Coordinates of C-alpha atoms in Angstrom, one line a residue:
Chain A
M948 CA 61.0 75.3 61.0
T949 CA 59.3 74.6 64.3
Q950 CA 56.8 71.7 64.2
L951 CA 53.3 73.1 64.7
H952 CA 51.4 71.5 67.5
E953 CA 47.6 71.9 67.7
P954 CA 47.6 75.0 65.4
Q955 CA 43.8 75.0 65.2
F956 CA 43.7 76.6 68.7
A957 CA 44.7 80.2 69.5
C958 CA 45.8 78.9 72.9
H959 CA 46.5 75.2 73.7
V960 CA 47.7 74.2 77.2
E961 CA 48.4 70.6 78.1
D962 CA 49.2 69.1 81.5
L963 CA 50.4 72.4 82.8
T964 CA 51.4 72.4 86.5
V965 CA 52.7 75.5 88.3
S966 CA 53.8 75.6 91.9
Y967 CA 55.2 78.2 94.2
R968 CA 57.5 76.5 96.7
E969 CA 56.1 73.0 96.7
K970 CA 52.5 74.2 96.8
P971 CA 50.8 73.6 93.5
V972 CA 48.9 76.7 92.3
L973 CA 47.8 75.2 89.0
W974 CA 47.3 71.5 88.7
D975 CA 47.3 69.5 85.5
I976 CA 45.7 72.2 83.3
D977 CA 44.4 71.1 79.9
L978 CA 43.0 74.1 78.1
D979 CA 42.0 74.9 74.5
I980 CA 40.7 78.3 73.4
P981 CA 39.6 78.5 69.8
P982 CA 40.5 81.5 67.7
G983 CA 37.9 84.4 67.4
V984 CA 36.3 84.1 70.8
M985 CA 36.1 86.4 73.7
A986 CA 36.8 84.2 76.7
A987 CA 36.6 84.8 80.4
I988 CA 38.7 83.0 83.0
V989 CA 36.7 83.0 86.3
G990 CA 37.3 81.4 89.7
P991 CA 37.5 82.2 93.3
N992 CA 40.4 84.1 94.9
G993 CA 43.5 82.0 94.8
A994 CA 42.3 79.9 92.0
G995 CA 45.3 80.7 89.9
K996 CA 43.7 82.9 87.3
S997 CA 46.5 85.4 86.9
T998 CA 49.1 82.7 87.3
L999 CA 47.5 80.8 84.4
I1000 CA 47.9 83.8 82.1
K1001 CA 51.4 84.4 83.3
A1002 CA 52.3 80.7 82.8
V1003 CA 50.9 80.8 79.3
L1004 CA 53.0 83.8 78.5
G1005 CA 56.1 82.3 79.9
L1006 CA 56.3 84.8 82.8
V1007 CA 56.0 82.1 85.4
P1008 CA 58.0 78.9 84.9
P1009 CA 55.8 75.7 84.9
V1010 CA 57.0 72.6 86.6
A1011 CA 55.3 70.5 84.0
G1012 CA 53.3 70.7 80.8
H1013 CA 53.5 72.8 77.7
V1014 CA 51.8 75.7 76.0
R1015 CA 51.2 76.4 72.3
L1016 CA 49.9 79.7 70.9
F1017 CA 48.7 79.2 67.3
G1018 CA 50.7 76.0 67.3
L1019 CA 53.9 77.7 68.3
P1020 CA 55.8 77.8 71.6
V1021 CA 55.3 81.2 73.3
G1022 CA 58.8 82.3 72.5
K1023 CA 58.1 82.1 68.8
A1024 CA 54.6 83.6 69.0
R1025 CA 55.5 86.9 70.9
G1026 CA 54.7 89.0 67.9
R1027 CA 51.1 87.7 67.8
V1028 CA 50.4 88.0 71.5
A1029 CA 49.7 91.1 73.6
Y1030 CA 49.4 91.2 77.4
V1031 CA 47.6 93.7 79.7
P1032 CA 48.9 93.2 83.3
Q1033 CA 47.0 94.3 86.3
R1034 CA 47.4 98.1 86.4
Q1035 CA 48.6 98.1 90.0
S1036 CA 51.7 96.2 88.9
V1037 CA 53.5 99.3 87.8
D1038 CA 54.5 102.7 89.4
W1039 CA 52.2 105.3 87.9
D1040 CA 54.5 108.0 89.1
F1041 CA 57.1 107.0 86.5
P1042 CA 58.2 110.1 84.6
T1043 CA 56.6 109.5 81.2
T1044 CA 53.7 110.5 79.1
V1045 CA 50.6 108.6 78.0
Q1046 CA 51.6 108.4 74.4
D1047 CA 55.1 107.2 75.5
V1048 CA 53.6 104.3 77.5
V1049 CA 51.6 103.2 74.5
T1050 CA 54.6 103.4 72.2
M1051 CA 56.4 101.1 74.7
G1052 CA 54.0 98.4 73.3
L1053 CA 56.1 98.5 70.2
Y1054 CA 59.5 98.2 71.7
G1055 CA 59.6 94.4 71.4
Q1056 CA 58.6 94.5 67.7
L1057 CA 61.1 97.3 67.0
G1058 CA 64.1 95.1 67.9
W1059 CA 67.5 96.0 69.2
L1060 CA 69.1 99.4 68.6
R1061 CA 66.1 100.9 66.8
R1062 CA 64.4 103.9 68.2
P1063 CA 60.7 104.6 68.0
G1064 CA 60.1 107.2 65.3
R1065 CA 57.2 109.1 63.7
A1066 CA 55.5 105.9 62.4
E1067 CA 55.5 104.4 65.9
R1068 CA 54.2 107.6 67.5
A1069 CA 51.4 107.7 64.9
R1070 CA 50.4 104.1 65.7
A1071 CA 50.4 104.9 69.4
L1072 CA 48.1 107.9 68.8
A1073 CA 45.8 105.7 66.7
A1074 CA 45.6 103.2 69.5
L1075 CA 44.9 106.0 72.0
E1076 CA 42.0 107.1 69.8
Q1077 CA 40.6 103.6 69.9
V1078 CA 40.3 103.8 73.7
G1079 CA 39.2 107.5 73.6
M1080 CA 42.3 108.8 75.3
Q1081 CA 43.8 110.8 72.4
D1082 CA 43.3 114.1 74.3
Y1083 CA 45.6 112.8 77.0
A1084 CA 48.5 111.9 74.8
R1085 CA 51.0 114.4 76.2
R1086 CA 49.8 114.2 79.8
P1087 CA 52.2 112.7 82.4
I1088 CA 50.8 109.3 83.5
S1089 CA 50.8 110.4 87.1
Q1090 CA 47.7 112.5 86.4
L1091 CA 45.5 109.7 85.3
S1092 CA 42.6 108.2 87.1
G1093 CA 42.3 104.4 87.6
G1094 CA 40.0 104.0 84.6
Q1095 CA 42.2 106.1 82.4
Q1096 CA 45.3 104.1 83.5
Q1097 CA 43.4 100.9 82.4
R1098 CA 42.5 102.4 79.0
V1099 CA 46.1 103.4 78.5
F1100 CA 47.3 99.9 79.3
I1101 CA 44.8 98.5 76.8
A1102 CA 46.0 100.9 74.2
R1103 CA 49.5 99.7 74.8
A1104 CA 48.3 96.2 73.9
L1105 CA 46.1 97.3 70.9
V1106 CA 49.0 99.1 69.3
Q1107 CA 50.8 95.7 68.9
E1108 CA 47.9 94.6 66.6
A1109 CA 48.2 91.1 68.1
D1110 CA 45.9 88.2 67.2
L1111 CA 45.7 87.1 70.8
L1112 CA 45.1 89.4 73.7
F1113 CA 45.4 88.5 77.4
L1114 CA 44.0 90.9 80.0
D1115 CA 44.4 90.5 83.7
E1116 CA 41.3 91.9 85.5
P1117 CA 40.8 94.9 83.2
M1118 CA 37.5 95.7 84.8
A1119 CA 38.7 95.8 88.4
G1120 CA 38.2 99.1 90.0
V1121 CA 36.9 101.1 87.0
D1122 CA 33.5 102.8 86.9
A1123 CA 30.5 101.5 85.0
V1124 CA 31.0 103.8 82.0
T1125 CA 34.6 102.8 81.6
E1126 CA 33.7 99.1 82.0
A1127 CA 31.1 99.4 79.2
A1128 CA 33.6 101.1 77.0
I1129 CA 36.3 98.5 77.6
V1130 CA 33.8 95.7 76.9
A1131 CA 32.7 97.3 73.6
L1132 CA 36.3 97.7 72.7
L1133 CA 37.2 94.1 73.4
K1134 CA 34.1 92.9 71.5
A1135 CA 35.2 94.9 68.5
Q1136 CA 38.6 93.2 68.7
R1137 CA 36.8 89.8 68.7
D1138 CA 34.6 90.8 65.8
A1139 CA 37.7 91.8 63.9
G1140 CA 38.8 88.1 64.2
R1141 CA 41.1 88.4 67.2
T1142 CA 41.0 86.2 70.3
V1143 CA 40.5 87.9 73.6
V1144 CA 41.1 86.2 76.9
V1145 CA 40.2 88.1 80.1
V1146 CA 40.6 87.2 83.8
H1147 CA 37.3 88.3 85.1
H1148 CA 36.0 88.5 88.7
D1149 CA 32.3 89.5 88.3
L1150 CA 30.1 86.4 87.7
Q1151 CA 27.0 88.5 87.1
T1152 CA 28.3 89.9 83.9
V1153 CA 29.9 86.8 82.5
S1154 CA 27.1 85.7 80.1
R1155 CA 26.5 89.3 78.9
Y1156 CA 30.2 90.0 78.1
F1157 CA 31.7 86.8 77.0
D1158 CA 31.0 83.9 74.6
W1159 CA 33.6 81.4 76.0
L1160 CA 34.2 80.5 79.6
V1161 CA 36.9 78.8 81.5
M1162 CA 36.2 78.0 85.2
L1163 CA 39.2 77.5 87.2
N1164 CA 40.0 76.5 90.8
Q1165 CA 43.6 75.3 90.6
R1166 CA 42.3 72.7 88.2
I1167 CA 40.0 73.4 85.2
I1168 CA 36.5 72.9 86.4
A1169 CA 34.8 73.4 83.0
Q1170 CA 35.5 75.1 79.7
G1171 CA 33.5 75.8 76.6
P1172 CA 30.8 78.1 75.2
V1173 CA 29.3 80.2 78.0
A1174 CA 25.8 78.8 77.6
E1175 CA 27.1 75.3 78.2
V1176 CA 29.5 76.0 81.0
Y1177 CA 27.7 78.6 83.1
T1178 CA 25.7 76.0 85.1
E1179 CA 24.9 75.8 88.7
E1180 CA 26.7 72.5 89.0
N1181 CA 29.9 74.0 87.6
L1182 CA 29.6 77.1 89.7
R1183 CA 29.3 75.0 92.8
A1184 CA 32.3 72.9 91.8
A1185 CA 34.4 76.1 91.3
Y1186 CA 33.2 78.2 94.2
G1187 CA 32.5 75.5 96.8
G1188 CA 29.7 75.7 99.3
Q1189 CA 28.5 79.3 98.8
L1190 CA 25.1 78.0 97.5
A1191 CA 22.9 80.8 98.5
L1192 CA 25.2 83.2 96.7
I1193 CA 25.3 81.1 93.6
G1194 CA 21.6 80.8 93.5
R1195 CA 21.2 84.5 93.4
L1196 CA 23.9 84.8 90.8
R1197 CA 22.1 82.4 88.5
E1198 CA 19.0 84.5 88.6
A1199 CA 21.1 87.7 88.0
G1200 CA 22.9 86.0 85.1
D1201 CA 19.6 84.9 83.5
E1202 CA 18.1 88.3 83.3
Chain B
M1033 CA 92.9 133.2 93.9
S1034 CA 95.9 131.5 92.5
E1035 CA 95.4 128.7 94.9
L1036 CA 91.8 128.3 93.6
L1037 CA 92.9 127.7 90.1
S1038 CA 95.7 125.3 91.0
P1039 CA 96.2 122.3 88.8
T1040 CA 95.1 120.1 91.6
L1041 CA 91.8 121.8 91.9
I1042 CA 91.2 121.6 88.2
T1043 CA 91.9 117.9 88.3
V1044 CA 89.7 117.3 91.3
A1045 CA 86.9 119.5 89.8
M1046 CA 87.0 117.6 86.5
A1047 CA 86.9 114.2 88.2
A1048 CA 84.1 115.3 90.5
A1049 CA 82.1 116.7 87.6
L1050 CA 82.6 113.4 85.6
I1051 CA 81.6 111.3 88.5
G1052 CA 78.7 113.6 89.5
A1053 CA 77.3 113.4 86.0
L1054 CA 77.5 109.6 85.7
A1055 CA 76.1 109.1 89.2
G1056 CA 73.2 111.3 88.4
V1057 CA 72.4 109.4 85.2
M1058 CA 72.7 105.9 86.8
G1059 CA 71.0 107.1 90.0
T1060 CA 67.9 107.9 88.0
F1061 CA 67.5 104.3 87.0
L1062 CA 68.3 103.2 90.6
V1063 CA 65.6 105.5 92.0
L1064 CA 63.0 104.7 89.4
R1065 CA 63.4 101.0 89.8
G1066 CA 63.0 101.4 93.6
Q1067 CA 66.6 100.0 94.1
S1068 CA 68.2 102.9 95.9
L1069 CA 69.4 100.7 98.7
L1070 CA 71.0 98.3 96.3
G1071 CA 73.3 101.1 95.4
D1072 CA 74.2 101.4 99.1
V1073 CA 74.9 97.7 99.3
I1074 CA 77.1 97.7 96.3
A1075 CA 79.0 100.7 97.6
H1076 CA 79.6 99.2 101.0
A1077 CA 80.3 95.8 99.6
S1078 CA 83.1 97.1 97.5
L1079 CA 85.3 97.7 100.6
P1080 CA 86.5 94.0 100.9
G1081 CA 87.2 94.0 97.2
V1082 CA 89.3 97.2 97.6
V1083 CA 91.4 95.6 100.4
A1084 CA 91.6 92.2 98.7
G1085 CA 92.9 93.9 95.6
F1086 CA 95.5 95.6 97.6
L1087 CA 96.6 92.4 99.4
I1088 CA 96.7 90.4 96.2
S1089 CA 98.5 92.9 94.1
G1090 CA 100.9 93.7 97.0
G1091 CA 100.4 97.5 96.6
R1092 CA 97.9 100.2 96.0
G1093 CA 97.7 99.6 92.3
F1094 CA 94.8 101.6 91.0
L1095 CA 93.6 98.9 88.6
A1096 CA 93.8 96.0 91.1
V1097 CA 91.9 97.9 93.7
L1098 CA 89.2 98.9 91.3
A1099 CA 88.9 95.4 89.9
G1100 CA 88.6 94.0 93.4
A1101 CA 85.9 96.6 94.3
L1102 CA 84.0 95.7 91.1
V1103 CA 84.1 92.0 91.8
S1104 CA 82.9 92.2 95.4
G1105 CA 80.3 94.9 94.6
A1106 CA 78.8 92.7 91.9
L1107 CA 79.0 89.6 94.1
A1108 CA 77.0 91.5 96.7
G1109 CA 74.4 92.5 94.2
L1110 CA 74.0 88.9 93.0
A1111 CA 73.8 87.7 96.6
V1112 CA 70.9 90.1 97.3
Q1113 CA 69.1 88.7 94.2
G1114 CA 69.8 85.1 95.2
L1115 CA 68.6 85.6 98.8
R1116 CA 65.4 87.2 97.5
R1117 CA 64.5 84.9 94.7
G1118 CA 66.2 81.7 95.8
A1119 CA 65.7 81.8 99.6
G1120 CA 62.6 83.9 99.6
I1121 CA 64.0 86.4 102.1
K1122 CA 62.3 89.8 102.1
P1123 CA 64.2 92.4 100.1
D1124 CA 65.0 94.8 103.0
A1125 CA 66.3 92.0 105.1
A1126 CA 68.4 90.6 102.2
L1127 CA 69.9 94.1 101.6
G1128 CA 70.6 94.7 105.2
V1129 CA 72.3 91.3 105.7
V1130 CA 74.4 91.5 102.6
L1131 CA 75.5 95.0 103.3
S1132 CA 76.7 94.3 106.9
L1133 CA 78.3 91.0 105.9
F1134 CA 80.4 92.5 103.1
F1135 CA 81.2 95.7 105.1
A1136 CA 82.3 93.7 108.1
A1137 CA 84.5 91.5 106.0
G1138 CA 86.0 94.7 104.5
V1139 CA 86.8 96.1 107.9
V1140 CA 88.4 92.9 109.1
L1141 CA 90.5 92.7 106.0
L1142 CA 91.4 96.4 106.4
S1143 CA 92.7 95.7 109.9
L1144 CA 94.8 92.9 108.6
A1145 CA 96.1 94.9 105.7
Q1146 CA 97.2 97.8 107.9
L1147 CA 100.0 95.5 109.2
R1148 CA 101.5 95.7 105.7
P1149 CA 103.6 98.5 104.5
G1150 CA 102.1 101.0 102.1
S1151 CA 98.6 100.5 103.4
A1152 CA 98.1 103.9 104.8
G1153 CA 96.1 105.1 101.8
L1154 CA 93.5 102.4 102.1
T1155 CA 91.2 104.2 104.5
V1156 CA 90.8 106.8 101.8
F1157 CA 88.1 104.5 100.4
L1158 CA 86.0 104.7 103.5
F1159 CA 85.2 108.4 103.0
G1160 CA 87.0 109.2 99.8
Q1161 CA 89.8 111.7 99.3
A1162 CA 89.7 113.8 96.2
A1163 CA 93.4 114.6 96.4
S1164 CA 94.2 111.0 95.7
V1165 CA 92.9 111.4 92.1
L1166 CA 95.8 112.0 89.8
R1167 CA 95.7 114.0 86.6
A1168 CA 96.8 110.9 84.8
D1169 CA 93.7 109.1 85.9
L1170 CA 91.4 111.6 84.2
P1171 CA 91.4 110.2 80.6
A1172 CA 90.7 106.7 81.9
M1173 CA 87.9 108.0 84.0
A1174 CA 86.4 109.9 81.1
L1175 CA 86.7 106.8 78.9
V1176 CA 84.8 104.7 81.5
V1177 CA 82.1 107.3 81.8
A1178 CA 81.7 107.5 78.0
L1179 CA 81.5 103.7 77.8
V1180 CA 78.8 103.4 80.5
L1181 CA 76.8 106.2 78.8
A1182 CA 77.2 104.5 75.4
V1183 CA 75.8 101.2 76.8
L1184 CA 72.9 103.1 78.4
A1185 CA 72.1 104.9 75.1
L1186 CA 72.3 101.7 73.0
F1187 CA 69.8 99.9 75.2
W1188 CA 67.8 103.0 76.3
K1189 CA 64.4 101.8 75.3
E1190 CA 64.9 98.4 76.8
F1191 CA 66.1 99.8 80.1
K1192 CA 63.2 102.2 80.1
L1193 CA 60.6 99.5 79.5
V1194 CA 62.1 97.2 82.2
A1195 CA 62.2 100.1 84.7
F1196 CA 58.6 100.9 84.1
D1197 CA 57.0 97.5 83.6
R1198 CA 59.1 94.3 83.9
E1199 CA 56.2 92.0 83.2
A1200 CA 55.3 93.7 80.0
A1201 CA 59.0 93.7 79.0
R1202 CA 59.1 90.0 79.5
A1203 CA 55.8 89.4 77.7
Q1204 CA 57.3 91.3 74.7
G1205 CA 60.2 88.9 74.7
L1206 CA 62.9 91.1 76.1
P1207 CA 65.7 89.2 78.0
V1208 CA 64.9 91.0 81.3
A1209 CA 67.3 89.0 83.5
A1210 CA 70.2 89.8 81.1
L1211 CA 69.3 93.5 81.0
D1212 CA 69.1 93.5 84.8
A1213 CA 72.6 92.0 85.0
V1214 CA 74.0 94.6 82.5
L1215 CA 72.5 97.4 84.5
T1216 CA 73.8 96.0 87.8
V1217 CA 77.3 96.0 86.3
L1218 CA 76.9 99.6 85.2
F1219 CA 75.8 100.5 88.7
A1220 CA 78.9 98.8 90.1
V1221 CA 81.2 100.5 87.6
T1222 CA 79.7 103.9 88.5
I1223 CA 80.0 103.3 92.2
V1224 CA 83.6 102.0 92.0
L1225 CA 84.6 105.0 89.9
G1226 CA 83.3 107.3 92.6
L1227 CA 84.9 105.5 95.5
S1228 CA 88.1 107.4 95.5
L1229 CA 86.2 110.7 95.6
A1230 CA 83.2 110.0 97.9
G1231 CA 84.1 106.7 99.6
V1232 CA 82.0 103.6 100.3
V1233 CA 79.8 105.3 102.9
L1234 CA 78.7 108.3 101.0
M1235 CA 78.7 107.2 97.4
V1236 CA 75.0 106.2 97.5
A1237 CA 74.0 109.8 98.2
M1238 CA 75.7 110.9 94.9
L1239 CA 73.5 108.4 93.1
I1240 CA 70.2 109.0 94.8
A1241 CA 70.2 112.8 95.6
P1242 CA 70.5 114.2 92.1
A1243 CA 67.9 111.8 90.8
V1244 CA 65.5 112.6 93.5
A1245 CA 66.0 116.3 92.9
A1246 CA 65.6 115.9 89.1
R1247 CA 62.3 113.9 89.5
Q1248 CA 60.6 116.9 91.0
W1249 CA 61.0 119.1 88.0
V1250 CA 60.4 116.9 84.9
R1251 CA 57.7 114.9 83.2
G1252 CA 59.9 112.5 81.1
L1253 CA 62.7 110.1 81.6
A1254 CA 65.2 111.7 79.2
P1255 CA 64.8 115.1 80.8
M1256 CA 65.1 113.5 84.2
V1257 CA 68.4 111.8 83.3
G1258 CA 69.7 115.1 81.8
L1259 CA 68.8 117.2 84.8
A1260 CA 70.2 114.6 87.2
A1261 CA 73.5 114.7 85.3
G1262 CA 73.4 118.5 85.6
F1263 CA 72.7 118.4 89.3
G1264 CA 75.5 115.8 89.7
I1265 CA 78.0 118.1 87.8
F1266 CA 76.9 121.0 90.0
A1267 CA 77.4 119.0 93.1
G1268 CA 80.8 117.8 92.0
L1269 CA 82.1 121.3 91.0
S1270 CA 80.7 122.9 94.2
G1271 CA 82.3 120.2 96.3
A1272 CA 85.7 120.7 94.6
T1273 CA 85.5 124.5 94.9
V1274 CA 84.3 124.6 98.5
S1275 CA 86.9 122.1 99.7
A1276 CA 89.6 124.1 98.0
L1277 CA 88.6 127.2 100.1
G1278 CA 89.3 125.6 103.4
P1279 CA 92.4 123.5 104.2
G1280 CA 91.5 120.0 105.1
V1281 CA 87.9 120.1 103.9
A1282 CA 87.1 116.8 102.1
T1283 CA 85.6 117.1 98.7
G1284 CA 83.4 114.0 98.8
P1285 CA 81.3 115.0 101.8
V1286 CA 80.8 118.5 100.5
M1287 CA 79.6 117.1 97.2
V1288 CA 77.1 115.0 99.1
L1289 CA 76.0 117.9 101.1
S1290 CA 75.6 120.0 98.0
A1291 CA 73.6 117.2 96.2
T1292 CA 71.4 116.6 99.2
A1293 CA 70.7 120.4 99.5
L1294 CA 69.6 120.4 95.8
A1295 CA 67.3 117.4 96.6
M1296 CA 65.8 119.1 99.6
L1297 CA 65.2 122.3 97.8
S1298 CA 63.6 120.5 94.9
V1299 CA 61.3 118.4 97.1
L1300 CA 60.2 121.6 98.8
L1301 CA 60.0 124.1 95.9
A1302 CA 59.3 122.3 92.6
P1303 CA 56.2 123.9 91.1
E1304 CA 54.0 120.8 90.3
R1305 CA 55.3 118.2 92.8
G1306 CA 56.9 120.4 95.5
V1307 CA 55.7 120.2 99.1
L1308 CA 55.3 123.9 99.3
G1309 CA 53.3 124.2 96.1
R1310 CA 51.0 121.4 97.3
V1311 CA 50.4 123.0 100.7
L1312 CA 49.8 126.4 99.1
G1313 CA 47.4 124.8 96.6
Q1314 CA 45.5 123.1 99.4
R1315 CA 45.3 126.3 101.3
R1316 CA 44.0 128.2 98.2
T1317 CA 41.3 125.5 97.7
R1318 CA 40.3 125.6 101.4
R1319 CA 40.0 129.4 101.3
A1320 CA 38.0 129.4 98.2
L1321 CA 35.7 126.8 99.7
R1322 CA 35.2 128.8 103.0
G1323 CA 34.5 131.9 101.0
R1324 CA 31.9 130.1 98.9
Q1325 CA 30.3 128.7 102.0
V1326 CA 29.8 132.2 103.4
L1327 CA 28.4 133.5 100.1
E1328 CA 26.1 130.6 99.8
A1329 CA 24.9 131.1 103.4
L1330 CA 24.2 134.8 102.8
G1331 CA 22.4 134.1 99.5
G1332 CA 20.5 131.2 100.9
L1333 CA 19.3 133.1 104.0
G1334 CA 18.2 136.0 101.7
R1335 CA 16.2 133.5 99.7
D1336 CA 14.6 131.9 102.8
H1337 CA 13.5 135.3 104.0
G1338 CA 12.1 136.2 100.6
D1339 CA 14.4 139.2 100.6
P1340 CA 17.6 139.1 98.6
G1341 CA 18.9 142.1 100.5
F1342 CA 18.4 140.3 103.9
G1343 CA 21.5 140.9 106.0
P1344 CA 22.0 138.2 108.6
E1345 CA 23.9 138.8 111.8
Q1346 CA 27.5 137.8 112.1
G1347 CA 26.7 135.8 115.2
M1348 CA 24.2 133.7 113.3
L1349 CA 26.7 133.0 110.5
R1350 CA 29.3 132.0 113.0
A1351 CA 27.0 129.6 114.7
Y1352 CA 26.1 128.1 111.3
L1353 CA 29.6 128.0 109.7
G1354 CA 31.9 127.7 112.8
A1355 CA 34.9 129.6 114.1
G1356 CA 37.0 131.5 111.7
T1357 CA 34.0 132.9 109.9
T1358 CA 34.9 136.4 111.1
R1359 CA 38.2 136.2 109.2
V1360 CA 36.5 135.0 106.1
L1361 CA 33.9 137.8 106.3
A1362 CA 36.7 140.4 106.6
R1363 CA 38.4 138.9 103.5
L1364 CA 35.2 138.9 101.5
Q1365 CA 34.6 142.5 102.5
R1366 CA 38.1 143.4 101.3
E1367 CA 37.3 141.7 98.0
G1368 CA 34.2 143.8 97.7
L1369 CA 31.8 140.8 97.7
I1370 CA 29.9 141.7 100.9
R1371 CA 29.3 144.9 102.8
P1372 CA 27.9 145.7 106.3
A1373 CA 24.1 145.9 106.1
A1374 CA 22.2 148.9 107.3
A1375 CA 21.5 148.7 111.0
T1376 CA 18.0 147.6 111.9
V1377 CA 15.7 148.5 114.8
P1378 CA 16.1 147.0 117.3
Q1379 CA 19.9 146.9 117.0
G1380 CA 21.3 143.3 116.9
R1381 CA 24.1 142.0 119.0
T1382 CA 26.6 141.7 116.2
P1383 CA 27.1 143.5 112.8
R1384 CA 24.9 142.5 109.9
W1385 CA 26.3 141.5 106.4
E1386 CA 24.8 141.5 103.0
L1387 CA 26.0 140.6 99.5
T1388 CA 27.1 143.3 97.2
E1389 CA 26.2 143.3 93.5
A1390 CA 29.6 141.7 92.8
G1391 CA 28.9 139.1 95.6
H1392 CA 25.6 138.2 93.9
A1393 CA 27.3 137.9 90.6
R1394 CA 30.1 135.7 92.0
L1395 CA 27.6 133.4 93.8
A1396 CA 25.7 133.0 90.6
A1397 CA 28.9 132.2 88.7
L1398 CA 30.0 129.6 91.3
R1399 CA 26.6 128.0 91.2
A1400 CA 26.6 127.7 87.5
E1401 CA 30.1 126.2 87.6
G1402 CA 29.1 123.7 90.3
G1403 CA 26.0 122.7 88.4
R1404 CA 28.0 121.7 85.3

């Protein structure tokens, strides 16, 4: 039995440092995300937002520090975690159907030598219904638009029924309607008791969409409930000298 | 005819079909993973292994040669990975360097080995020579093919997920590096098996061409693998047959030509993804659009004049819609959507056109469709 460490947090990161070839990308990260929140990770380009998620999931090796998900090392928590990579990370001309991609979310749970059967296909279809893509189940993925690709990727994560969801820029390059649908979907996940962690790039919508906020610029600038963290001082610390811009964003965020 | 059905031909045809099928299957994964050139590197890099196997075993023992090829091919594959990940060299540069390094070493070893007795057959591996395949080799060959296919079937869903989305596979806890290694070994086995037939230079075409051809026709991975295997078998059989027709025609190159022809035809002709289909589709769309422009112009001018039957002059339409309008007008007239309008006094410089009933109806339908 593995010793639980900080099991009260959905995601606990301590002293995490990641570097690509001598250059630190993430520096001494201490991060705690409580269960049941919808959290945004924001920061300027190059702040290491995607790298943080990847390091938490064990996709990028850290040079120091440790990560616990629900008190467990990530290798033992795989069944409780789902990940939505940036959709540009795959070749959408791959010969497969929408439903098949969603079924792929279950491959890890199925285990070796077992093939997906009727039960798995039904679960995939249910996940597609959640994102409103059930009519596209048999379509080749090469025919999807950007927003549809994103919804299929989210369905592939939902089908895993994980307690903790990590999404890398799910709102990047989708239209306003799709964005609203994705936010509603993720809020429903949170309301069902799950924890949702999203790399987000749009400061104007942070306080409307999220209830937990992590500001990152290679180091953690601030973390906590959005109302406490979304301050001009923190924004300035994260984004540097772009004061005029931040002033306007504050007003937009307060609307 | 009797020569066509000679035992040699049957042996060669069966070997070529086996290798064609396996190359098609494995080539699908190579192509989908964007690693086509890795196949080329492994094939070329097996040459030093072939010669080293000969030198060490002191003869052209089939097994020693194949084992040597497998080892040097796999080493080259690992060297590419090491250069990319460890040294941070760009993939294309790493592939190019490793390919030339191993192939050069192979040629040097080959020139040394040719001083030894019994080395005459070694150059076979450069371009392949089907006649060197013996009937006794066939069962072993079939066994290896079956083994590779069995491994592929056992880890089918894992290989599929890794090919589509490595990050997601790792996030789900799959041992991606180990799966990569297994797949690389399967690539190497496939290539080495085909060496005696197609040779180190041409083997990569047997991997890539059937897969590229198959991709054009299918929507799923399993159908793609099946069709690529079928194309590979066809290429193998046609290569064996054609080379039996003319004395001295090598089987391997004909196989490659046949597979490449299939790929080219598929790229051109496949219904959904083919170049021809796409060009024709674009032309249809453009024609429909031009026709609609003319109908809209006729209808709009009629409305502007407060007379739905107003027939504008051709010269006016051309000035408005540009060159080529004359052809579009002729086509619309053939389709019965417009007709020459009655001449007016004074006579215009160019013919006048007006919408027919069918033309008005078509325009209304187009507008309703566009408004949706």
